[in-house]
mmCIF file of C-alpha atoms and ligand atoms in Angstrom:
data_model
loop_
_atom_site.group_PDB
_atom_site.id
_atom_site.type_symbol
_atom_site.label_atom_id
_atom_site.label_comp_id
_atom_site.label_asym_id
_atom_site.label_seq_id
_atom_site.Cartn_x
_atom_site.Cartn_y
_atom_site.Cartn_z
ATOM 1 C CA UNK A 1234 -51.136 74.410 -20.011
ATOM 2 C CA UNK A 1235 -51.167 74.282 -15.965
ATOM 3 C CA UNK A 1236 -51.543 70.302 -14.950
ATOM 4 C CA UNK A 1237 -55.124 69.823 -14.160
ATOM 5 C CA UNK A 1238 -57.177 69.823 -10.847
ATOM 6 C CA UNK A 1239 -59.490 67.463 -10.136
ATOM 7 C CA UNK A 1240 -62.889 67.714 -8.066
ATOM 8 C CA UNK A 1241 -62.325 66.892 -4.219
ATOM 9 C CA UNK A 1242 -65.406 64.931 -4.503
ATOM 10 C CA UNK A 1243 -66.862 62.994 -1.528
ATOM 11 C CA UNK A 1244 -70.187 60.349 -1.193
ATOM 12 C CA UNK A 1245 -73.078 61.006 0.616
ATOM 13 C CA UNK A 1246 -75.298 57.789 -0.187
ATOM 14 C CA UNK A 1247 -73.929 57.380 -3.037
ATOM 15 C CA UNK A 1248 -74.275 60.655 -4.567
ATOM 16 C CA UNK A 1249 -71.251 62.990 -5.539
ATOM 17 C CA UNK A 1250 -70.709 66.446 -3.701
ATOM 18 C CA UNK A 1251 -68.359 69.319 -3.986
ATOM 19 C CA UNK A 1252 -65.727 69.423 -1.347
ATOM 20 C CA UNK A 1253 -64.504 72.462 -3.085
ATOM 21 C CA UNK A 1254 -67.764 74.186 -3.223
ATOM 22 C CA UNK A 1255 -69.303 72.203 -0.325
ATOM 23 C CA UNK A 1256 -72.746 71.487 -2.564
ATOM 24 C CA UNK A 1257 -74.463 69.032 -4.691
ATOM 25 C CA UNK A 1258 -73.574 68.229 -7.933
ATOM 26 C CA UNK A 1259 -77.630 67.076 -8.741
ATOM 27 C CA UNK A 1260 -80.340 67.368 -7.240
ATOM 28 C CA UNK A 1261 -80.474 64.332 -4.342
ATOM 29 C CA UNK A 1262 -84.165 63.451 -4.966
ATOM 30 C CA UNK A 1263 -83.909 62.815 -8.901
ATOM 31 C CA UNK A 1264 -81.340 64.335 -10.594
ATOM 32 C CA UNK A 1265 -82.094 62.647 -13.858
ATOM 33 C CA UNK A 1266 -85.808 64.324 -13.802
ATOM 34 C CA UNK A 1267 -84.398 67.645 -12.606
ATOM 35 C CA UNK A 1268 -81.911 67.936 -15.316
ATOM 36 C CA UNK A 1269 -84.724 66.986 -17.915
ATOM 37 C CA UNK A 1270 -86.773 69.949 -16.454
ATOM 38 C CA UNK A 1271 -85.044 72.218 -16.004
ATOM 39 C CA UNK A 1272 -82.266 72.482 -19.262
ATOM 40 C CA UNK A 1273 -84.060 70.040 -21.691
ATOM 41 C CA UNK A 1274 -87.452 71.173 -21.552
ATOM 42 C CA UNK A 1275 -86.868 74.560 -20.857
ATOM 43 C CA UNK A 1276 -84.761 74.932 -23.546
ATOM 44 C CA UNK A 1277 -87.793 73.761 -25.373
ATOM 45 C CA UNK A 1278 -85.176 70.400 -27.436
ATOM 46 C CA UNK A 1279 -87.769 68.531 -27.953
ATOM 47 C CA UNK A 1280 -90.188 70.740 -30.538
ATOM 48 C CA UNK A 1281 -86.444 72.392 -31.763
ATOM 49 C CA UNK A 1282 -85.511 68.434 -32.431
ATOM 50 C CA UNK A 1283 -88.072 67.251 -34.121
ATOM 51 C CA UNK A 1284 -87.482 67.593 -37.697
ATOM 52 C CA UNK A 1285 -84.223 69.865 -37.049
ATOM 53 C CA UNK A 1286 -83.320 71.038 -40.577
ATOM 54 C CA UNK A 1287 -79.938 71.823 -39.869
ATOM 55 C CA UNK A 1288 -76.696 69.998 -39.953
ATOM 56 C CA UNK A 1289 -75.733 70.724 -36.596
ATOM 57 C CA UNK A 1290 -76.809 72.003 -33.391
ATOM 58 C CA UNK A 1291 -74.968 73.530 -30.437
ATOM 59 C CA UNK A 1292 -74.975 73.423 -26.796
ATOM 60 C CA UNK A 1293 -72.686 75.477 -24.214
ATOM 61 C CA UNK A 1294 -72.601 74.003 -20.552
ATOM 62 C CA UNK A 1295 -70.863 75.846 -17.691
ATOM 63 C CA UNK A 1296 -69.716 72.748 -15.418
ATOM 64 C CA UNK A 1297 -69.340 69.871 -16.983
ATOM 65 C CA UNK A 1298 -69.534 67.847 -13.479
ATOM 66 C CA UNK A 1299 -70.420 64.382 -13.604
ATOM 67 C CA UNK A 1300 -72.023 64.679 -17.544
ATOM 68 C CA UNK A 1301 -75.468 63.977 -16.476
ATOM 69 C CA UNK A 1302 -76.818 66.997 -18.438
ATOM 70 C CA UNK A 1303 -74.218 65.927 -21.367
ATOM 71 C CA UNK A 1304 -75.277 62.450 -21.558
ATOM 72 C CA UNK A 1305 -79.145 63.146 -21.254
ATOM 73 C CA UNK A 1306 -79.065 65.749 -23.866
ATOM 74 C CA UNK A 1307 -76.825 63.244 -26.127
ATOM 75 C CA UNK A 1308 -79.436 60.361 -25.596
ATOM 76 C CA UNK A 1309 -82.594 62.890 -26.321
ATOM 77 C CA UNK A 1310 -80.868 63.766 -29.617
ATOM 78 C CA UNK A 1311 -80.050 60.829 -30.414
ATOM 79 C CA UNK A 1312 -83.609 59.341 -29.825
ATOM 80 C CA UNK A 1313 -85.171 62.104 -31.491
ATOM 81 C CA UNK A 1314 -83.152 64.412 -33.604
ATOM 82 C CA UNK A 1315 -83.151 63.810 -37.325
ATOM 83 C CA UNK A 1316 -80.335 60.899 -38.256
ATOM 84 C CA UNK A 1317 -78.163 63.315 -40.650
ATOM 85 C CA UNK A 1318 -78.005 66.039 -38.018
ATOM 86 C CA UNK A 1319 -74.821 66.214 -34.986
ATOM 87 C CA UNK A 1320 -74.518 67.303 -31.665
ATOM 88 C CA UNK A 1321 -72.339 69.506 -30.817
ATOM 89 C CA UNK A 1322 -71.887 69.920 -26.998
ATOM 90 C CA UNK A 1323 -69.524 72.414 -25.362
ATOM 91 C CA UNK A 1324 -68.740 72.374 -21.396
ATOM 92 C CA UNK A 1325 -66.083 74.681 -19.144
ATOM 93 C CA UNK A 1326 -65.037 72.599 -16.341
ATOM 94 C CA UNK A 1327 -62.783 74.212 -14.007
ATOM 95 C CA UNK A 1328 -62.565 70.733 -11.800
ATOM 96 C CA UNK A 1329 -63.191 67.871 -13.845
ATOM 97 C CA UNK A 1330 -63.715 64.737 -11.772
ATOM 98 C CA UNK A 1331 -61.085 62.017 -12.015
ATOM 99 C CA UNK A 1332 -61.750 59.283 -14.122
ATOM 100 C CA UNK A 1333 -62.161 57.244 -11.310
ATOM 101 C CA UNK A 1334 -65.230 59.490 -9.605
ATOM 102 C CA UNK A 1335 -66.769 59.705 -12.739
ATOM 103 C CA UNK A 1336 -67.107 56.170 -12.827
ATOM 104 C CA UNK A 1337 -68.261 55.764 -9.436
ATOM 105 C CA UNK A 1338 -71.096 58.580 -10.239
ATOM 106 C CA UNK A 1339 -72.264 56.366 -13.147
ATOM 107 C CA UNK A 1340 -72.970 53.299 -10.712
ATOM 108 C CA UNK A 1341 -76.209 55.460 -9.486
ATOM 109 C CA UNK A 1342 -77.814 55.436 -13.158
ATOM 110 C CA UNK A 1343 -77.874 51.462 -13.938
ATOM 111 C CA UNK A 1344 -80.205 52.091 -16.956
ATOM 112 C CA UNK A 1345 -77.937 54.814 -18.328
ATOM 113 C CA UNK A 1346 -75.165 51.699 -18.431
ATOM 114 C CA UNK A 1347 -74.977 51.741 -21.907
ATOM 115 C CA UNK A 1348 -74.445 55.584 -22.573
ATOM 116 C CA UNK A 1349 -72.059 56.044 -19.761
ATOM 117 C CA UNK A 1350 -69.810 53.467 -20.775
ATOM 118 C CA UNK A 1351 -69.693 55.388 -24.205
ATOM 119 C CA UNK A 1352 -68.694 58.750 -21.642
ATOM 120 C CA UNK A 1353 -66.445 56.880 -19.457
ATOM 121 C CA UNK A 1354 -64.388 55.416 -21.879
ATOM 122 C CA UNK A 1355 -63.809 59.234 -24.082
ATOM 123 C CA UNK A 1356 -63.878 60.975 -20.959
ATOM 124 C CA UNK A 1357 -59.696 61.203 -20.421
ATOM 125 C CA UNK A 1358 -59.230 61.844 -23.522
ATOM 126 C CA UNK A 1359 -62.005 64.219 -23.610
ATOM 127 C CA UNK A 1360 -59.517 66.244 -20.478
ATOM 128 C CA UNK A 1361 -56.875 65.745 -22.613
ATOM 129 C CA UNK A 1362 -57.702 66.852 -25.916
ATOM 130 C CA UNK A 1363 -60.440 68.483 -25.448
ATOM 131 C CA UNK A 1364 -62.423 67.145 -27.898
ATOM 132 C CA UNK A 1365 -64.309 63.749 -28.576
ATOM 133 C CA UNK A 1366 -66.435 61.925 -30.959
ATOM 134 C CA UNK A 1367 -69.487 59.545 -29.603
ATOM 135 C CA UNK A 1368 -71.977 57.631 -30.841
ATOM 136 C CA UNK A 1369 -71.558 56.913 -34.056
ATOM 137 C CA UNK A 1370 -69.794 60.565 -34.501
ATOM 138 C CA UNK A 1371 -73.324 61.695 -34.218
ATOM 139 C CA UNK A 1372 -72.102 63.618 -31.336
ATOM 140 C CA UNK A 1373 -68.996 65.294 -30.863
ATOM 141 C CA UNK A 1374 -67.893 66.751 -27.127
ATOM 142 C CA UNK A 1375 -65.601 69.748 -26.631
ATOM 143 C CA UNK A 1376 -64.496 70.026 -23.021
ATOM 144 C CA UNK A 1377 -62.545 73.449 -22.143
ATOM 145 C CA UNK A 1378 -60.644 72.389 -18.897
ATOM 146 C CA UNK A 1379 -60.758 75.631 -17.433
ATOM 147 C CA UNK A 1380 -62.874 78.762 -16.172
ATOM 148 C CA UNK A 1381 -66.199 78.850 -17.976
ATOM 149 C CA UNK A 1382 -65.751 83.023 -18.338
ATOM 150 C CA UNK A 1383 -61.949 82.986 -19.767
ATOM 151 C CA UNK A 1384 -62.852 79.606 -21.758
ATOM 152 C CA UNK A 1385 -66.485 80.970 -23.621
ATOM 153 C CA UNK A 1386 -63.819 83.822 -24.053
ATOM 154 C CA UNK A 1387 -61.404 81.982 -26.266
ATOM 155 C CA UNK A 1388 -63.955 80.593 -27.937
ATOM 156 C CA UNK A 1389 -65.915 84.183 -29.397
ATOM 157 C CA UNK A 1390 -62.753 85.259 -30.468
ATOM 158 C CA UNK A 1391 -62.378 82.141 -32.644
ATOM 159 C CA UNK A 1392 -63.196 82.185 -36.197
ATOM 160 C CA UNK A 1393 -65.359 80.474 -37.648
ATOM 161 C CA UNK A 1394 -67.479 81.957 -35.052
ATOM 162 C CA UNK A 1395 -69.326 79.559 -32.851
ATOM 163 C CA UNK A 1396 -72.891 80.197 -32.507
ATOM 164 C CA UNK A 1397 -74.555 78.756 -29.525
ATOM 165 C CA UNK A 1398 -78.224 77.487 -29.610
ATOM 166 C CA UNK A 1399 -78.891 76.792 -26.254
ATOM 167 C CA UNK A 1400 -76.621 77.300 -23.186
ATOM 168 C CA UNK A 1401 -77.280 75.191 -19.904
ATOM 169 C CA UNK A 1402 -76.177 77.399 -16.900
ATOM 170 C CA UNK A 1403 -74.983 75.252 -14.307
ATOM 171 C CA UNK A 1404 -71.913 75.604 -12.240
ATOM 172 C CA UNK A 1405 -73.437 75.446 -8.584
ATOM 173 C CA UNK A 1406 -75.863 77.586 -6.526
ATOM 174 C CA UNK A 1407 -74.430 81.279 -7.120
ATOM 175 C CA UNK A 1408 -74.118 81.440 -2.971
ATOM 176 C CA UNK A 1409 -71.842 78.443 -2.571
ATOM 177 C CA UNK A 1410 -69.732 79.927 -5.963
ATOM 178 C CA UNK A 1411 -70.337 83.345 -6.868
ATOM 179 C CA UNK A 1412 -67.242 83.770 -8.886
ATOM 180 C CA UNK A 1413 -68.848 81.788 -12.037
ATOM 181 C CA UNK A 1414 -71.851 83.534 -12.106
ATOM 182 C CA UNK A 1415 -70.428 86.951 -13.643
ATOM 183 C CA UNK A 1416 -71.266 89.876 -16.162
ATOM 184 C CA UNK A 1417 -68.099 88.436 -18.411
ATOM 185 C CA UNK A 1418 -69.471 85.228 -18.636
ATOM 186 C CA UNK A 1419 -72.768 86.207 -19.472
ATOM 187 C CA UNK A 1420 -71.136 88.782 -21.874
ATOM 188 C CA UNK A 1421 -69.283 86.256 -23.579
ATOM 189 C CA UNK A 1422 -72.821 84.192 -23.479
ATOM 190 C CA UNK A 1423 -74.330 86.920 -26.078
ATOM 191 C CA UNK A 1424 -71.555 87.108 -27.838
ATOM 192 C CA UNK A 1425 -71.917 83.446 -28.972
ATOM 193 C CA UNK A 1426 -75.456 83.812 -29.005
ATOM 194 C CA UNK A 1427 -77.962 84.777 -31.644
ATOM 195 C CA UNK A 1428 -81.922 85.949 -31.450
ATOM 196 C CA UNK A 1429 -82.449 82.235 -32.102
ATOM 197 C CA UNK A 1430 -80.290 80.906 -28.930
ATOM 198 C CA UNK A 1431 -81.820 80.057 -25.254
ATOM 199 C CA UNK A 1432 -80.536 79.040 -21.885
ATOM 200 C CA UNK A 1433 -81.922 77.645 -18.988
ATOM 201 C CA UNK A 1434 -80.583 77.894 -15.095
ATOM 202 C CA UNK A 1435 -81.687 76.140 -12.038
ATOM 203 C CA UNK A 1436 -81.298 79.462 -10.307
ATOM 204 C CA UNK A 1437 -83.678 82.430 -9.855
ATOM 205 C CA UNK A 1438 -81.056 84.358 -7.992
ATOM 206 C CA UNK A 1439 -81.924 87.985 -9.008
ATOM 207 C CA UNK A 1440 -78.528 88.929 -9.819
ATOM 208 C CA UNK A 1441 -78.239 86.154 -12.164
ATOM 209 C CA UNK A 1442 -81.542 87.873 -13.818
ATOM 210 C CA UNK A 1443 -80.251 91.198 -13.836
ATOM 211 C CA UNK A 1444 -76.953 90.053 -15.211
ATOM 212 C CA UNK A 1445 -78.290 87.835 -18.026
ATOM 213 C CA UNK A 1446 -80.733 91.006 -19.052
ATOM 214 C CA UNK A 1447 -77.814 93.580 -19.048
ATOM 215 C CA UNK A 1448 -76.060 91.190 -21.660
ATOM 216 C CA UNK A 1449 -79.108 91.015 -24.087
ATOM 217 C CA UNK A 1450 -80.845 88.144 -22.810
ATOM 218 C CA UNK A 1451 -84.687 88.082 -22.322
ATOM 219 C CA UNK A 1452 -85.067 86.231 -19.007
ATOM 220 C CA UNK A 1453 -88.544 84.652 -18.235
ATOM 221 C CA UNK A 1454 -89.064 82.627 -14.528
ATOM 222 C CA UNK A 1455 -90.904 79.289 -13.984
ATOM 223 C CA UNK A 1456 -91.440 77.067 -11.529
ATOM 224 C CA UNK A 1457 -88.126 75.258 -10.308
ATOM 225 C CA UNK A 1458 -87.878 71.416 -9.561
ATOM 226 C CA UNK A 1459 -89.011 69.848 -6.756
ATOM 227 C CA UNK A 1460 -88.159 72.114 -3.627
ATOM 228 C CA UNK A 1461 -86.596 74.729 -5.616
ATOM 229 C CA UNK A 1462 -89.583 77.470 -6.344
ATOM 230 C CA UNK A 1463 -87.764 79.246 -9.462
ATOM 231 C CA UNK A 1464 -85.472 79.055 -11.785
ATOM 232 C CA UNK A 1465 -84.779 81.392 -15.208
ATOM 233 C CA UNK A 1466 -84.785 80.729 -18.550
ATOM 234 C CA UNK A 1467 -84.525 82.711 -21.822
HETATM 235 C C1 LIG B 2084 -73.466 71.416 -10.143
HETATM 236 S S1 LIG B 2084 -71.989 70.869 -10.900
HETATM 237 C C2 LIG B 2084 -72.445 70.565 -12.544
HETATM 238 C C3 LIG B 2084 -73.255 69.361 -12.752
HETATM 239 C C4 LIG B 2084 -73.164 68.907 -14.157
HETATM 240 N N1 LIG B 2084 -73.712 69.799 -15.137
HETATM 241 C C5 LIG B 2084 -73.644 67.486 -14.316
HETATM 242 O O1 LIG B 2084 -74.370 67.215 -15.281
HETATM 243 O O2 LIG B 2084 -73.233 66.647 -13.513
HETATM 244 C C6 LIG B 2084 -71.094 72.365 -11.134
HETATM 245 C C7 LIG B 2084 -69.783 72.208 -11.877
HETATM 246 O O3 LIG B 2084 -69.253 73.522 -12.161
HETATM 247 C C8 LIG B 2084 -67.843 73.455 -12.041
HETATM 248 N N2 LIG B 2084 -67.350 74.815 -11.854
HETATM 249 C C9 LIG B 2084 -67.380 75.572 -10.736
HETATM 250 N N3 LIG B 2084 -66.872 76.799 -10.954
HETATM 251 C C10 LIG B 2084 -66.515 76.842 -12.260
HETATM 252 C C11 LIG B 2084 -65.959 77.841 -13.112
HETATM 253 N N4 LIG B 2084 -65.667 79.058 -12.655
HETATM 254 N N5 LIG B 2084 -65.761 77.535 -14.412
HETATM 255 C C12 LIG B 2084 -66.064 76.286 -14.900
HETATM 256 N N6 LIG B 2084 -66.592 75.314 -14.143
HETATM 257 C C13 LIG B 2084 -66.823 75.574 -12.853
HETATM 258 C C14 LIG B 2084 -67.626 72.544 -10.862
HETATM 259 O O4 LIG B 2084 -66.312 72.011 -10.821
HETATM 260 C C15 LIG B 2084 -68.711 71.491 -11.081
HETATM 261 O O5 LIG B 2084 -68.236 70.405 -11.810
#
């Protein structure tokens, strides 16, 4: 396996941002709002969650980043989703953030303390073995270190075959990083997916739209958050 490279991150009042990508990695206004709009609730979790009858469910993430979306999606299921059931959350990360960054991104989200601690502690091993248990093993975290396109690739080849119930497109604006936002990926998208699955992207960019479609997916638009006027989901 080539030796992984980390994010060049920098601060800007105390929030993390992509030297590589030269962007945000949340939104700077409240990025723990925007990530419940726009991939928990439009993903519709919570009426999916409550009284889940299934063992498991699945999330796919492209960008793991600083685990915001991760972490709020583990603490939602956790609060809500039935006590037998498990998460099972997938992310491609291409430029994980040291250890070190990750910890310094945490310091914003005081009343997260708890959770993150749970994240920091897995996270290296998480890079380096690409999978982790937390919580209780109530939710299990499988980071592929890696392009999200070649990485959802591996993965619908495997057998058993994975199949995804919601995907959270992230993975920065599709201006500042074009190259993730591509047929493949969204090919390899449907071929995890099933008439069941949904995603949800902070981006209304109309290729995205067109892309998604041309794979299978039925893409709907809403409102975005805060400044941003729309994003897609499906
Ligand atoms: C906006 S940030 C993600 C924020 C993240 N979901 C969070 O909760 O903090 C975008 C992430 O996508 C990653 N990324 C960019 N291009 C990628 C690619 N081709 N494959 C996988 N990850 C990629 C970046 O390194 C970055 O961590």
């Amino acid at each position: 396996m080539p030796p992984v490279v980390h994010a060049a991150v920098s601060w800007q009042n105390g929030l993390a941002f992509s030297e590589q990508y030269q962007d945000v990695y949340y939104n700077s206004d409240n990025g723990l709002q925007e990530t419940d709009y726009v991939f928990l609730q439009a993903n519709r979790l919570a009426e999916r969650w409550l009284d889940y009858p299934n063992a498991s469910f699945t999330i796919a993430e492209t960008g793991f980043g600083t685990g915001l979306n991760f972490l709020l999606a583990a603490k939602f299921w956790l609060d809500t989703a039935p006590i037998k059931a498990n998460l099972h959350f997938i992310s491609a990360e291409k430029h994980p953030l040291s250890p070190l960054d990750m910890s310094k991104a945490w310091q914003q989200w005081p009343t997260l303390k708890p959770f993150s601690e749970a994240l920091i502690a897995h996270y290296p091993k998480a890079i380096e073995q690409g999978d982790v248990s937390l919580f209780n093993q109530r939710v299990r975290l499988s980071l592929l270190i890696g392009d999200a396109a070649t990485a959802y690739q591996s993965l619908s080849q495997q057998q058993p075959k994975i199949a995804v119930d919601a995907w959270f497109l992230d993975g920065f604006s599709p201006a500042k990083n074009p190259d993730i936002w591509q047929g493949s990926l969204f090919q390899q998208m449907a071929l995890l997916s099933n008439i069941h699955t949904s995603f949800a992207t902070f981006t209304s960019a109309s290729a995205v739209r067109r892309q998604l479609m041309a794979a299978g997916f039925q893409v709907n638009k809403q409102a975005g958050y805060a400044k941003k006027r729309e994003m897609l989901y499906g």
